[in-house]
Amino acid sequence: MKVAVQGSASPRPPRATWQQEGRVLRLEGRWHRDAPPPVLEGTAPPGLPERFDCTQLEEFDSTLPAFLLAHARLAATSSFAWDGLPDNLRGLMQLALGVPEQSDARGSPHDGSELRALGEWTLRTWKATRATLAFVGESVQSLGRFAVGRARFRGRDFWEVLQQCGAEALPIVALISFLVGLILAFVGNVQLANFGANLFVADLVAIAMVREMGVMMTAIIMSGRTGAAFAAHLGSMQANEEIDALRTFGLQPFDFLVLPRLLALVLMMPLLTIYSNLIGILGGMLVGISVGIPPVLYWNETVESITLTTASLGVFKSFFFGAAIAVAGCMTGMNAGRSSAAVGEATTRAVVASITAVIVLDSGFAAIFTLLDI
Amino acid sequence: MSAPPTAKISVRDLTMAYGSFVVMKDLEFDVLERDIFIIMGGSGCGKSTLLRHLIGLREPARGEVFYDGASFTAAPTADRERFIRRFGVMYQSGALWSSLTLAENVALPLEEFTRLPARTIRDIVSYKLSLVGLAGFEDYYPSQVSGGMNKRAGIARAMALDPDILFLDEPSAGLDPLSARRLDDLILRLRDSLGSTFVIVTHELASIFAIGSNALFLDTATRTQGAIGPPCHLRDHSESATVRSFLNRGEDSAPETQP
Ligand SMILES: Nc1ncnc2c1ncn2[C@@H]1O[C@H](COP(=O)(O)OP(=O)(O)O)[C@@H](O)[C@H]1O
Ligand SMILES: [Mg+2]
């Protein structure tokens, strides 16, 4: 074993032996990441030895220089002679130590105790709250600039967003509204049939759709569809410094990116809501017909049950929901971090925030309408 | 049918296209073992595209790429992994995974493809980052360091598994002269110690002459390879005036174009 000849058939495992009280480091065997972990023998000095004995070193990949570098770093001096190392290895070690370690850089980005984590969380939450308020404020200012004709954005962008959150949303809104209409009618019919009041299914579906379900369903679909798209788009723009590029051209990123989206969604939400109401009523009617209510009768009952006030309540709410979804989507996108994961996070937060906002707003409206007795 | 090529990388009759737009045609060259092979040419002439063909991210419109005589192009997808495992690639933009720290970026391939203990992986990561002059920046995210540092971290990641062949897309663009010089040293050292082969896209004339053992010039005008050979030889003796002018920064051809 001691006299193993270099280049013998089976490579020997890597071994590092400190000799002569740590003044000589003897490196042996095949240092390779497929080889077993290196065997360390002798007491390691705090730093590197004066001399290396590499006569029995067979072959090495990065594991050997990595091992040496870890020891050199402990010694904290940058100039070693690396006596006895093969030329290439010495060259690599000198390269690795050529640029002094940025010691103040190490460890500073995160170093976590729980108290610190709590503090950071508090600061983050506080910052997020302030950012939300600032964003809402800026939205209003931006709308103001738009009203006096001083907001710049590209008409083409506006049309694209308009199409994306209007026409392209029609199929999914239709499907969901139709199914909701069906469900309402089914559930209503089972209960009302007990009193022989089948016909009132028409009232039930009409009022539920027009006051609540139409606008609510549309808002939830648009949160998942358009709010998420806004967040992902603006988030990746932020990650790529595209927003900074707008800013350096003297363009207001807010007017340029947020305003067209806000306007488009606020314009489209009411239209989608009316559409959703109609399709939902149609769905209800289908159930009505299937349980034997004549279509004409059903239709008349529906028309009689809806007053102009009832019908306008849903549409009125839809403006606010649209604004909430657009603001939530754009805000999380614009404030996203600079990584791909941050874009994903922003999208998630946009959807959660907009659905929460929509439901909270809706409860608020319900309370107000009850007080006003509408 | 000609005998299979024997070089490390052989490109035969390669045509590259995006749809009907032909970027380069009739490319034919060999990269030898331990070569430092330079791909050069004007901006937008298809250097990155060629690299993407060599590493299998795009399929040739015609022609084949061989590694050690085995066809990479004809290999079924399952076999390609065997080839790809030997590659290390640095992309033009760095392409670091932005949600991982620099250390995690370099460690990921080591964790996925080796059984090394965590401590050894940490030492290797720190060694690779030291080689590119980034010691101490282990815990930084790509968005927290400069473009040149991103690029160098990309090189460290490409080297993570001590690959057989390293593909570097404009490694020295955006580096200061000293870092660029260190990078040249590093490439030579790695070639000599690990026997790696390098394929490098670069415009850096100093570095082309310092490290390049062979160079391929892609000619935008003819949409094919302009010349191939050792860079110093091409500079002084190439038959193509475009190549000479490129390698002399346009200086020797200036008098010719004037009456
Ligand atoms: N994904 C793509 N689709 C279509 N054309 C592309 C694509 N990527 C690059 N190109 C075209 O191919 C040519 C070569 O690009 P590239 O290889 O990136 O150039 P470079 O030599 O600067 O690296 C350019 O003309 C570019 O327009
Ligand atoms: Mg390129």
Coordinates of N, CA, C and O in Angstrom, one line a residue, chain B residues 24 218-224:
Chain B
M24 N -27.4 31.4 -41.2 CA -26.1 31.0 -41.7 C -26.3 29.7 -42.4 O -27.1 28.8 -42.0
L218 N -17.8 34.3 -38.8 CA -19.1 34.2 -39.5 C -19.3 35.5 -40.3 O -19.2 36.6 -39.8
D219 N -19.5 35.4 -41.6 CA -19.6 36.6 -42.5 C -21.0 36.9 -42.7 O -21.8 36.1 -43.3
T220 N -21.4 38.1 -42.3 CA -22.8 38.5 -42.5 C -23.2 38.7 -44.0 O -24.3 38.4 -44.4
A221 N -22.2 39.1 -44.8 CA -22.5 39.5 -46.2 C -22.8 38.2 -46.9 O -23.8 38.2 -47.7
T222 N -22.1 37.1 -46.7 CA -22.3 35.9 -47.5 C -23.2 34.9 -46.8 O -23.5 33.9 -47.3
R223 N -23.5 35.2 -45.5 CA -24.3 34.3 -44.7 C -23.6 32.9 -44.6 O -24.3 31.9 -44.5
T224 N -22.3 32.9 -44.5 CA -21.7 31.6 -44.3 C -20.3 31.9 -43.6 O -20.0 33.0 -43.3

